[in-house]
PDB file of C-alpha atoms in Angstrom:
ATOM      1  CA  MET A   1      58.959  46.709  77.492  1.00 89.00           C
ATOM      2  CA  LEU A   2      61.743  46.577  75.754  1.00 93.00           C
ATOM      3  CA  ASP A   3      64.965  47.808  77.183  1.00 93.00           C
ATOM      4  CA  VAL A   4      68.379  48.440  75.902  1.00 97.00           C
ATOM      5  CA  ARG A   5      71.153  47.949  78.217  1.00 96.00           C
ATOM      6  CA  THR A   6      75.450  47.886  77.851  1.00 96.00           C
ATOM      7  CA  ASN A   7      77.190  44.755  78.044  1.00 92.00           C
ATOM      8  CA  ARG A   8      80.746  43.566  78.082  1.00 92.00           C
ATOM      9  CA  ASP A   9      79.793  41.783  75.013  1.00 89.00           C
ATOM     10  CA  GLY A  10      77.472  45.277  73.305  1.00 96.00           C
ATOM     11  CA  PHE A  11      74.489  45.259  74.016  1.00 98.00           C
ATOM     12  CA  VAL A  12      71.390  43.752  75.477  1.00 97.00           C
ATOM     13  CA  VAL A  13      67.153  43.505  74.788  1.00 97.00           C
ATOM     14  CA  TYR A  14      65.658  42.740  78.400  1.00 96.00           C
ATOM     15  CA  ASP A  15      62.286  42.661  78.670  1.00 94.00           C
ATOM     16  CA  THR A  16      62.355  44.608  81.717  1.00 92.00           C
ATOM     17  CA  ASP A  17      58.051  43.022  82.558  1.00 91.00           C
ATOM     18  CA  SER A  18      59.896  39.144  83.266  1.00 93.00           C
ATOM     19  CA  GLU A  19      64.022  41.013  83.872  1.00 90.00           C
ATOM     20  CA  GLU A  20      65.059  37.979  81.509  1.00 95.00           C
ATOM     21  CA  PRO A  21      67.502  38.693  78.004  1.00 95.00           C
ATOM     22  CA  VAL A  22      65.654  38.796  74.750  1.00 94.00           C
ATOM     23  CA  MET A  23      68.880  39.171  72.599  1.00 96.00           C
ATOM     24  CA  ARG A  24      72.552  39.776  72.202  1.00 97.00           C
ATOM     25  CA  PHE A  25      73.405  42.445  69.905  1.00 97.00           C
ATOM     26  CA  GLY A  26      76.872  44.179  68.508  1.00 97.00           C
ATOM     27  CA  THR A  27      76.434  47.453  68.242  1.00 97.00           C
ATOM     28  CA  LEU A  28      73.702  49.956  69.721  1.00 97.00           C
ATOM     29  CA  ARG A  29      72.141  51.076  66.612  1.00 97.00           C
ATOM     30  CA  ASP A  30      70.952  47.794  65.780  1.00 97.00           C
ATOM     31  CA  ALA A  31      70.125  47.017  69.339  1.00 97.00           C
ATOM     32  CA  ASP A  32      67.534  50.114  68.761  1.00 97.00           C
ATOM     33  CA  ALA A  33      66.270  48.836  65.642  1.00 97.00           C
ATOM     34  CA  PHE A  34      65.006  45.537  66.782  1.00 96.00           C
ATOM     35  CA  VAL A  35      63.000  46.960  69.649  1.00 96.00           C
ATOM     36  CA  ALA A  36      61.621  49.620  67.556  1.00 96.00           C
ATOM     37  CA  GLU A  37      60.631  46.616  64.742  1.00 96.00           C
ATOM     38  CA  ALA A  38      59.258  44.922  67.971  1.00 94.00           C
ATOM     39  CA  LEU A  39      57.079  48.103  69.226  1.00 93.00           C
ATOM     40  CA  ILE A  40      55.927  48.447  65.414  1.00 94.00           C
ATOM     41  CA  ALA A  41      54.545  45.051  65.457  1.00 92.00           C
ATOM     42  CA  ASP A  42      53.148  45.092  68.074  1.00 90.00           C
ATOM     43  CA  LEU A  43      50.705  48.590  67.357  1.00 90.00           C
ATOM     44  CA  HIS A  44      50.695  47.117  63.847  1.00 87.00           C
ATOM     45  CA  ALA A  45      48.877  43.866  65.683  1.00 86.00           C
ATOM     46  CA  LYS A  46      46.856  46.040  67.502  1.00 84.00           C
ATOM     47  CA  LEU A  47      45.741  48.107  64.873  1.00 80.00           C
ATOM     48  CA  GLN A  48      44.563  45.406  63.174  1.00 77.00           C
ATOM     49  CA  ARG A  49      42.075  44.044  65.884  1.00 78.00           C
ATOM     50  CA  TRP A  50      40.495  47.287  66.199  1.00 75.00           C
ATOM     51  CA  SER A  51      40.392  48.288  62.550  1.00 66.00           C
ATOM     52  CA  LEU A  52      36.628  47.540  61.028  1.00 65.00           C
ATOM     53  CA  ASP A  53      38.616  46.774  57.453  1.00 65.00           C
ATOM     54  CA  HIS A  54      41.111  44.781  59.084  1.00 63.00           C
ATOM     55  CA  VAL A  55      44.587  46.364  57.817  1.00 57.00           C
ATOM     56  CA  PRO A  56      46.695  44.549  55.736  1.00 62.00           C
ATOM     57  CA  ALA A  57      49.005  42.439  56.884  1.00 62.00           C
ATOM     58  CA  THR A  58      51.878  44.423  54.767  1.00 64.00           C
ATOM     59  CA  TRP A  59      51.989  47.991  54.291  1.00 56.00           C
TER      60      TRP A  59
END
């Protein structure tokens, strides 16, 4: 799971499973957008595996 934490340089997205930083951002908005896009991509990949018609890569 991804988590946004404050840092002296801005905001850092952490992987809570491995407790390692993933990427650094200057604004909270950018960090939140990255997390949201990653979650959407993960859910889309899961839907492709379960779909009978195989959801197209672009939606």
